[in-house]
Tab-separated table of C-alpha atoms and ligand atoms in Angstrom:
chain	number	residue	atom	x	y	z
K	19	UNK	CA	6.965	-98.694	0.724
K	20	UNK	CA	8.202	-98.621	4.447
K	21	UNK	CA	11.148	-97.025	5.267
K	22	UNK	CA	14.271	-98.109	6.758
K	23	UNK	CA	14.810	-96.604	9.784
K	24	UNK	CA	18.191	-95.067	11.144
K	25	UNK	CA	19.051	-92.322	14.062
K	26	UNK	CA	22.194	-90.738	15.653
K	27	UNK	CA	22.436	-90.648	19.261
K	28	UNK	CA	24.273	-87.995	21.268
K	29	UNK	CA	23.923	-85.755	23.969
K	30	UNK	CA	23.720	-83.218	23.103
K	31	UNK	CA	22.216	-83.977	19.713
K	32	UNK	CA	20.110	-80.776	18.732
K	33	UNK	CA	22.693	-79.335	16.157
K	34	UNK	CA	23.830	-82.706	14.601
K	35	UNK	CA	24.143	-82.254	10.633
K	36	UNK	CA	23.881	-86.121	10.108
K	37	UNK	CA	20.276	-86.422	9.305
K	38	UNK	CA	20.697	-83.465	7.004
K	39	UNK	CA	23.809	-85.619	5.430
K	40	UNK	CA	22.086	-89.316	5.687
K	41	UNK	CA	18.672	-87.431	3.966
K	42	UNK	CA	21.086	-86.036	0.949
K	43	UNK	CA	22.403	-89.625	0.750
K	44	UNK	CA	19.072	-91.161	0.546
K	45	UNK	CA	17.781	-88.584	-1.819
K	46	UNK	CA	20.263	-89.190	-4.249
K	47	UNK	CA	20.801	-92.724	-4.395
K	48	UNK	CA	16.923	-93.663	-4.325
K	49	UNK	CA	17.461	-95.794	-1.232
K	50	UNK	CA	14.113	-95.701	1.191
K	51	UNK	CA	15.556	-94.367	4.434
K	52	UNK	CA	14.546	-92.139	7.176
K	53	UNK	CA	17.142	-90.937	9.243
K	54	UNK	CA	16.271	-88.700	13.043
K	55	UNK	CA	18.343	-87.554	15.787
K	56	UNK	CA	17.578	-88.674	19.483
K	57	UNK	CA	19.203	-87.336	22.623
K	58	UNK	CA	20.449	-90.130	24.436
K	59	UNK	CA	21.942	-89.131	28.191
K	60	UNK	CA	25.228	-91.867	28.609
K	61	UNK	CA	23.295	-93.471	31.356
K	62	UNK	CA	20.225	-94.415	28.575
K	63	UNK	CA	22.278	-95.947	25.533
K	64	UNK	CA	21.749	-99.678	26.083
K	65	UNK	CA	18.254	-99.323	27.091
K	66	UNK	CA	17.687	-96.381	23.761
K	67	UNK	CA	19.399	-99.180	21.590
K	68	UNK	CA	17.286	-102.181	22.502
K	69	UNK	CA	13.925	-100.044	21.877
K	70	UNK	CA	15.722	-98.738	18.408
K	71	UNK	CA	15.906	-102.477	17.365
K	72	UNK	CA	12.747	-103.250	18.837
K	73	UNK	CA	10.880	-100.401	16.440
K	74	UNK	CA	12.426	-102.267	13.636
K	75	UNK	CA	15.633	-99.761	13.614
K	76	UNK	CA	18.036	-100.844	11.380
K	77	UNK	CA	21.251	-99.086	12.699
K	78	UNK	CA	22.601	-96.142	14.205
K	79	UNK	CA	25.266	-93.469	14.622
K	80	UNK	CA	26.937	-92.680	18.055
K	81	UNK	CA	28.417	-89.256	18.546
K	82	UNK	CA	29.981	-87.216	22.208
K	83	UNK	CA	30.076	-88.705	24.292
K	84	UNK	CA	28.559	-92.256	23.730
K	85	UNK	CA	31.701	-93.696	21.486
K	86	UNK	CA	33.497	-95.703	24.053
K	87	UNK	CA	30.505	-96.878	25.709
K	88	UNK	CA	29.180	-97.726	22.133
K	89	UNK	CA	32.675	-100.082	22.336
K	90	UNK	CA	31.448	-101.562	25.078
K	91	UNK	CA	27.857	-102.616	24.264
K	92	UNK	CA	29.009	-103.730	20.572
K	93	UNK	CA	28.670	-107.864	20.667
K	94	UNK	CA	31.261	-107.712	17.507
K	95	UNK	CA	33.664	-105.232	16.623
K	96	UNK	CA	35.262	-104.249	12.859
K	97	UNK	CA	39.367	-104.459	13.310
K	98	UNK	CA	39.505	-100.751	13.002
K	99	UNK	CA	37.145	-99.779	15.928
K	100	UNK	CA	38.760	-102.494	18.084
K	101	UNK	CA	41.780	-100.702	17.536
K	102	UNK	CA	39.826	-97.534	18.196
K	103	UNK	CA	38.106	-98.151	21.320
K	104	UNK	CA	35.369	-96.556	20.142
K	105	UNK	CA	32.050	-97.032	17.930
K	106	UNK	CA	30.290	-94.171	15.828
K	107	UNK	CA	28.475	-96.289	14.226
K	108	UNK	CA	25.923	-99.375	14.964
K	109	UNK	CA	24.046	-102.092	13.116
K	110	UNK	CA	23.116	-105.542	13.583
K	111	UNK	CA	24.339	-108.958	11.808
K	112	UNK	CA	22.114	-112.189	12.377
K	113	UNK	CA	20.779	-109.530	15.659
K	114	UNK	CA	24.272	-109.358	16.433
K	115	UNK	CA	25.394	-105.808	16.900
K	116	UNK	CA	28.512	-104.798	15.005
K	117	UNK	CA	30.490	-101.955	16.132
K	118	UNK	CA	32.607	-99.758	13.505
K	119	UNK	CA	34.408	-96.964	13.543
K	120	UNK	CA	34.378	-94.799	10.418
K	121	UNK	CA	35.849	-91.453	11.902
K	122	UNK	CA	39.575	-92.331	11.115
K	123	UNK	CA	38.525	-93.844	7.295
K	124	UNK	CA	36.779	-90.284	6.710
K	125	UNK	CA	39.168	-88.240	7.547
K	126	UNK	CA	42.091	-89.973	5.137
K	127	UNK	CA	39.100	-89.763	2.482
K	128	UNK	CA	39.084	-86.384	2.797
K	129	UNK	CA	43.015	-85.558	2.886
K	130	UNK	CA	43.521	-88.150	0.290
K	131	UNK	CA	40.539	-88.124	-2.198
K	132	UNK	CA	39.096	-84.756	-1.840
K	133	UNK	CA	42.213	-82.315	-0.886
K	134	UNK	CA	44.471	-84.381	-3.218
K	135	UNK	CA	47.230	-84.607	0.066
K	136	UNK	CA	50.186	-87.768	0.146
K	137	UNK	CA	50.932	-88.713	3.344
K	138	UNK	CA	53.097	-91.811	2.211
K	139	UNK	CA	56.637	-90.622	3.314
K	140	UNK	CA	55.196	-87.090	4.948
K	141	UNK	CA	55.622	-86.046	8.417
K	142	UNK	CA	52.555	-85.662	10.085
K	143	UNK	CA	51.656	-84.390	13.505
K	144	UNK	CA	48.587	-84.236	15.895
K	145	UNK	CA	47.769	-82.294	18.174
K	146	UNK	CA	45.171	-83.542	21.027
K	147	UNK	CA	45.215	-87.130	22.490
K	148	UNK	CA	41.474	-87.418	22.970
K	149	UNK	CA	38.521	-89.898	21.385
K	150	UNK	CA	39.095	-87.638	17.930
K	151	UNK	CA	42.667	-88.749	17.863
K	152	UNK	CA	42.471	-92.420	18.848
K	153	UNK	CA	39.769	-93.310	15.984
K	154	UNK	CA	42.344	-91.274	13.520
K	155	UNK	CA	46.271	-92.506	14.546
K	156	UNK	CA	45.528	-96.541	12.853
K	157	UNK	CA	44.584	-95.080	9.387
K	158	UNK	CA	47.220	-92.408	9.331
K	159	UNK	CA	49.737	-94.982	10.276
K	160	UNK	CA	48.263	-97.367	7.931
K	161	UNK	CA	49.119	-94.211	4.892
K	162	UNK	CA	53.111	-95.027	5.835
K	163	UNK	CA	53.981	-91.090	6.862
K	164	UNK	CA	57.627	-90.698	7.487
K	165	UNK	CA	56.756	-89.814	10.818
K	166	UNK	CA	53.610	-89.654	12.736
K	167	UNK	CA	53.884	-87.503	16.139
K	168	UNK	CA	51.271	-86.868	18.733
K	169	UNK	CA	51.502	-83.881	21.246
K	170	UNK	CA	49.334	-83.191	23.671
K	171	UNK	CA	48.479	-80.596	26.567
K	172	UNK	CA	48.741	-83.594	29.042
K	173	UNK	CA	51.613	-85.990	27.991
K	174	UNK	CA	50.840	-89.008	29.498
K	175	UNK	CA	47.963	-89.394	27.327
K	176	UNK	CA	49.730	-88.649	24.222
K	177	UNK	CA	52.097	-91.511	25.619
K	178	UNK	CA	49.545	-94.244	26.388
K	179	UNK	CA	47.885	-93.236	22.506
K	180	UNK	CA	51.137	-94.348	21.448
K	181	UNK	CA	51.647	-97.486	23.391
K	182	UNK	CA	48.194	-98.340	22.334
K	183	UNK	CA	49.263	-98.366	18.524
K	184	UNK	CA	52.510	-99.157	19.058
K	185	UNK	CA	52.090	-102.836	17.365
K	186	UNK	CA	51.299	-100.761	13.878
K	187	UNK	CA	53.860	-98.527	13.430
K	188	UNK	CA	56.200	-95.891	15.444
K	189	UNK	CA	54.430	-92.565	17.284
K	190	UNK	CA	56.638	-90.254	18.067
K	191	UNK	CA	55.345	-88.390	20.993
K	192	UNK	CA	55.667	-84.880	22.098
K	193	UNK	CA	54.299	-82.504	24.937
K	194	UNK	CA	53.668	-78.977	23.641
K	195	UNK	CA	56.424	-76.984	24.849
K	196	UNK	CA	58.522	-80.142	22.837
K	197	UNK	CA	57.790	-79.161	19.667
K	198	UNK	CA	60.444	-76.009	18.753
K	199	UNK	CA	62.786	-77.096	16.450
K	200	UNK	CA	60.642	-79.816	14.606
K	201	UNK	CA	58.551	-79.133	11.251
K	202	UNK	CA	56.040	-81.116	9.734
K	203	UNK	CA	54.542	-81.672	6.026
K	204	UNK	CA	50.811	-81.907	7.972
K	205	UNK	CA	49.240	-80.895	10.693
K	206	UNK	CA	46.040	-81.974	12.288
K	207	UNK	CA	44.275	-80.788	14.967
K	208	UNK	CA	42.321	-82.748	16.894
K	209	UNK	CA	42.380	-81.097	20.492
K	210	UNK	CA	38.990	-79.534	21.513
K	211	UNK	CA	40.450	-76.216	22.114
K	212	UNK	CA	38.895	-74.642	18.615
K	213	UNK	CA	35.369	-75.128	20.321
K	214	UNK	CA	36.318	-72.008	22.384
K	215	UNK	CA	38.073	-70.415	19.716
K	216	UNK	CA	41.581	-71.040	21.515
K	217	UNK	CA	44.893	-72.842	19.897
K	218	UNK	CA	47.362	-74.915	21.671
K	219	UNK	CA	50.593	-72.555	21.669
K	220	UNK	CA	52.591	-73.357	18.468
K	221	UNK	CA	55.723	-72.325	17.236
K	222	UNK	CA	56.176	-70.304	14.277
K	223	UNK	CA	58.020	-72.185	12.306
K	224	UNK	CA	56.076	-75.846	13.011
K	225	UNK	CA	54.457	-76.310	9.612
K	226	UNK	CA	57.192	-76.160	6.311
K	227	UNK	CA	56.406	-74.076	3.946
K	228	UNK	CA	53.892	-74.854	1.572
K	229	UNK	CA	52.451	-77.226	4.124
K	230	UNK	CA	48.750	-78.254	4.745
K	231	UNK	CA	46.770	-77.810	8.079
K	232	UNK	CA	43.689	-79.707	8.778
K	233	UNK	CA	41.288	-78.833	11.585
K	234	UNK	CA	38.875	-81.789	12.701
K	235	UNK	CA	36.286	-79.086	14.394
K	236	UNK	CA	34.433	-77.003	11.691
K	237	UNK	CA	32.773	-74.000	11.417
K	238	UNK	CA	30.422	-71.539	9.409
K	239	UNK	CA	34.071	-69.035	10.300
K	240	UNK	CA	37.451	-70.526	10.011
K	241	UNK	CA	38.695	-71.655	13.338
K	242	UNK	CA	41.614	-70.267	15.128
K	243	UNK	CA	43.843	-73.466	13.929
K	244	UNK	CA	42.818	-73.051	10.189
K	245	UNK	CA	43.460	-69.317	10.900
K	246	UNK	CA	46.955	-70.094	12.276
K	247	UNK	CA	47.656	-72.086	9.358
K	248	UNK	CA	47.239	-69.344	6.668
K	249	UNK	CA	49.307	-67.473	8.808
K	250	UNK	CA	51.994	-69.320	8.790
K	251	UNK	CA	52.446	-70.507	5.173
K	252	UNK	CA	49.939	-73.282	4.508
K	253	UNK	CA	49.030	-74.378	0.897
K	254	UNK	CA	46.038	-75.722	2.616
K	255	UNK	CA	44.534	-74.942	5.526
K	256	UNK	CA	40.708	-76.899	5.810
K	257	UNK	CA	38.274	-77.204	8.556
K	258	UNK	CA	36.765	-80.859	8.986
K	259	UNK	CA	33.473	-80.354	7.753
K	260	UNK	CA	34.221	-82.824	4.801
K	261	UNK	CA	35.589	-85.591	7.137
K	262	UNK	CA	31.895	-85.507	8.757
K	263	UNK	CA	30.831	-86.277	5.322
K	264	UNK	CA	32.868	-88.631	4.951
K	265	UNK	CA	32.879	-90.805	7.910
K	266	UNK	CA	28.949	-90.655	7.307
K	267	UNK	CA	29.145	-92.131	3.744
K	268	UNK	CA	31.646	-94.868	5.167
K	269	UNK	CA	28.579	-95.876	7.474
K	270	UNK	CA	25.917	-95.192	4.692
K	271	UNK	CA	27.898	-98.059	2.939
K	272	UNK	CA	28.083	-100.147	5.624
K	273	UNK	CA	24.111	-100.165	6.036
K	274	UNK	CA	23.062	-99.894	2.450
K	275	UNK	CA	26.088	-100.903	0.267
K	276	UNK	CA	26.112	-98.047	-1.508
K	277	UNK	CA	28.442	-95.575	-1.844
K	278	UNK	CA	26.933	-92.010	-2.156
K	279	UNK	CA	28.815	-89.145	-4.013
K	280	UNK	CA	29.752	-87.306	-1.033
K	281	UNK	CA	31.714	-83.764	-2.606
K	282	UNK	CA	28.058	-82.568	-3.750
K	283	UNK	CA	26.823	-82.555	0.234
K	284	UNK	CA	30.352	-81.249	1.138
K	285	UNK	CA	29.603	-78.306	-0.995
K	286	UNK	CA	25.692	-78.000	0.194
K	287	UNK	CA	26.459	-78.295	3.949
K	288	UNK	CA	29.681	-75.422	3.484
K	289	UNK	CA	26.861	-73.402	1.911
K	290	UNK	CA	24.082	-73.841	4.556
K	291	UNK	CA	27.106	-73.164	7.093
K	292	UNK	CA	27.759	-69.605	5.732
K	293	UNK	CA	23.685	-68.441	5.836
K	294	UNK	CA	24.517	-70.009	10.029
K	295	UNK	CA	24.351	-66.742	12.177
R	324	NAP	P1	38.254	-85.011	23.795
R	324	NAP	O1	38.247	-86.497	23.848
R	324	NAP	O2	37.565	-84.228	24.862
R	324	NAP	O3	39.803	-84.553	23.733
R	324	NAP	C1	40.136	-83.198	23.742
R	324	NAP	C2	41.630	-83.022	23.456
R	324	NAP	O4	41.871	-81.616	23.308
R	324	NAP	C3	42.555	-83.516	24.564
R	324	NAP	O5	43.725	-84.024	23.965
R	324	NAP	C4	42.850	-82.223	25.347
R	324	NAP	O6	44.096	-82.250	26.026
R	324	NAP	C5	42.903	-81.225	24.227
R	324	NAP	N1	42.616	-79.831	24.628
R	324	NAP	C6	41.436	-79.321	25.026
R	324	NAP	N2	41.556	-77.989	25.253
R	324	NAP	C7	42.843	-77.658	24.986
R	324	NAP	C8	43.573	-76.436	25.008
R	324	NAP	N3	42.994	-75.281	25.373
R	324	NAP	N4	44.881	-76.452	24.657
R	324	NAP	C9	45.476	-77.617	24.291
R	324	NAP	N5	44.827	-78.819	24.242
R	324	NAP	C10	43.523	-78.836	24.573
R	324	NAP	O7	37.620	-84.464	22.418
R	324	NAP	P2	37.507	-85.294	21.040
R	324	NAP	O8	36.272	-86.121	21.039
R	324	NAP	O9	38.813	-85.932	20.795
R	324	NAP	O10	37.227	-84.114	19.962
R	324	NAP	C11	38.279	-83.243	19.537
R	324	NAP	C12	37.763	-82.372	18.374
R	324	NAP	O11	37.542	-83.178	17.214
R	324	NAP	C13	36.444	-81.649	18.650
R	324	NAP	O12	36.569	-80.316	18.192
R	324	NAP	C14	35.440	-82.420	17.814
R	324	NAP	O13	34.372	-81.572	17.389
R	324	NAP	C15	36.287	-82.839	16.635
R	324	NAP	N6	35.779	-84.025	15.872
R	324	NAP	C16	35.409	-83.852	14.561
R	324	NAP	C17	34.972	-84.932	13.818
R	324	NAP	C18	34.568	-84.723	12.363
R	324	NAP	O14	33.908	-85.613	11.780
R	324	NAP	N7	34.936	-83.633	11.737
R	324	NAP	C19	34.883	-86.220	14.391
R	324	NAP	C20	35.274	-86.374	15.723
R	324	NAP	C21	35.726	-85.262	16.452
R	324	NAP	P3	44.259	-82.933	27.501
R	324	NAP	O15	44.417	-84.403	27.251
R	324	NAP	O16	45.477	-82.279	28.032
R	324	NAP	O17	43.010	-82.582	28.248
């Protein structure tokens, strides 16, 4: 029987996990997929799409730095990546293509279904005002925290995040020298600042005790966040290795309409990451 053909496009792509993910998927839920990564320069998406769909591709995932321009080329958007502004993942209704986001529906899966977290009536902050944070900030609001902050290096963009989503619920926004004297149940991080093993300066006392900390970069090592959290007297303190699961079985649904168990292909990816030099 033919396969079903799907790809991630990025640039660059050459250490993407998804087709390792989408493969574990396919294996165990029988469905006839294959699943490839292409490296797609910005300036090449539309044209790369069109000759996708013209192989018979049946849909696609978008990762750095082709989200927003994903937004752009979608002809219909789900509400959530509207509110987004960006796409991660692609397929095509009636040769219509649909734009989704599924970043921001992975990560509550994992805080809420895997790591067991509330955040109804918790105090959660985020650090970084980038792409990670605006496909993340309308499903945490949508969880009804107490409070949801946003700090950021540069505070203007932490401010227009917040305008953006101000229609859904309150952001509370905070440049990084702001934060002494405020604590929170749950912190995320969602700056880029990990990827060269650096932290945004915190204070000491940020998270309560007992807290959790949740780092959206992962790593075969924890990163310098998850390492700050266990110092400072996190219950929990988890790299984002399972959201990338996640948000990849949220799109696996989309295109097949099944659900696949995801925890087993958390646990085989954290494995695979620890034999990573
Ligand atoms: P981005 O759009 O480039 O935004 C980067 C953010 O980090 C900005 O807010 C920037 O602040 C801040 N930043 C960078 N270096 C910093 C430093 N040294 N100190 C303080 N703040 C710093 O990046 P992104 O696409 O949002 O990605 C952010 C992270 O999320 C990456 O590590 C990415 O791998 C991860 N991610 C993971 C998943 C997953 O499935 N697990 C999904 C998406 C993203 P300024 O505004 O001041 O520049």
């Amino acid at each position: 029987m033919a396969l079903d053909h799907y790809a991630v496009f990025g640039h660059p792509i050459g250490h993407s996990k998804s087709p390792a993910i989408h493969a574990q998927f396919a294996d165990q839920t029988g469905q006839k997929i294959a699943y490839t990564a292409c490296e797609v320069p910005p300036g090449c998406l539309e044209v790369a799409v069109k000759a996708f769909r013209a192989g018979g591709g049946q849909g696609l995932n978008l990762t750095v730095p082709l989200k927003e321009l994903g937004f752009a080329l979608a002809q219909e958007l789900t509400p959530r990546a509207r509110l987004a502004g960006a796409v991660n993942t692609l397929c095509w209704r009636e040769e219509r293509l649909l734009g989704d986001n599924t970043d921001g529906i992975g990560l509550i899966r994992d805080l809420t279904l895997n790591l067991k977290l509330t955040l109804t009536g918790r105090r959660v902050l985020i650090l970084g005002a980038g792409g990670a944070a605006r496909g993340i900030l309308g499903p945490l609001l949508e969880q009804r925290p107490i409070q949801l902050a946003l700090a950021n290096r540069t505070l203007k963009r932490a401010q227009e995040l917040a305008a953006r989503f101000a229609a859904l619920g309150e952001i509370s926004v905070f440049g990084l020298a702001d934060l002494a004297g405020h604590r929170f149940d749950l912190i995320i991080n969602a700056t880029s600042a990990s990827l060269h093993g650096e932290l945004p300066p915190l204070p000491d006392d940020l998270l309560i005790p007992g807290g959790a900390c949740y780092d959206l970069m992962y790593a075969a090592q924890p990163t310098a966040f998850v390492r700050w959290g266990l110092e400072h007297g996190a219950a929990l303190s988890v790299d984002g290795l399972g959201m990338l699961v996640e948000q990849a079985a949220e799109a696996f649904w989309l295109w097949r309409g099944v659900r696949p168990k995801t925890r087993p292909v958390i646990q085989t990816l954290r494995a695979a990451l620890g034999r990573t030099p």
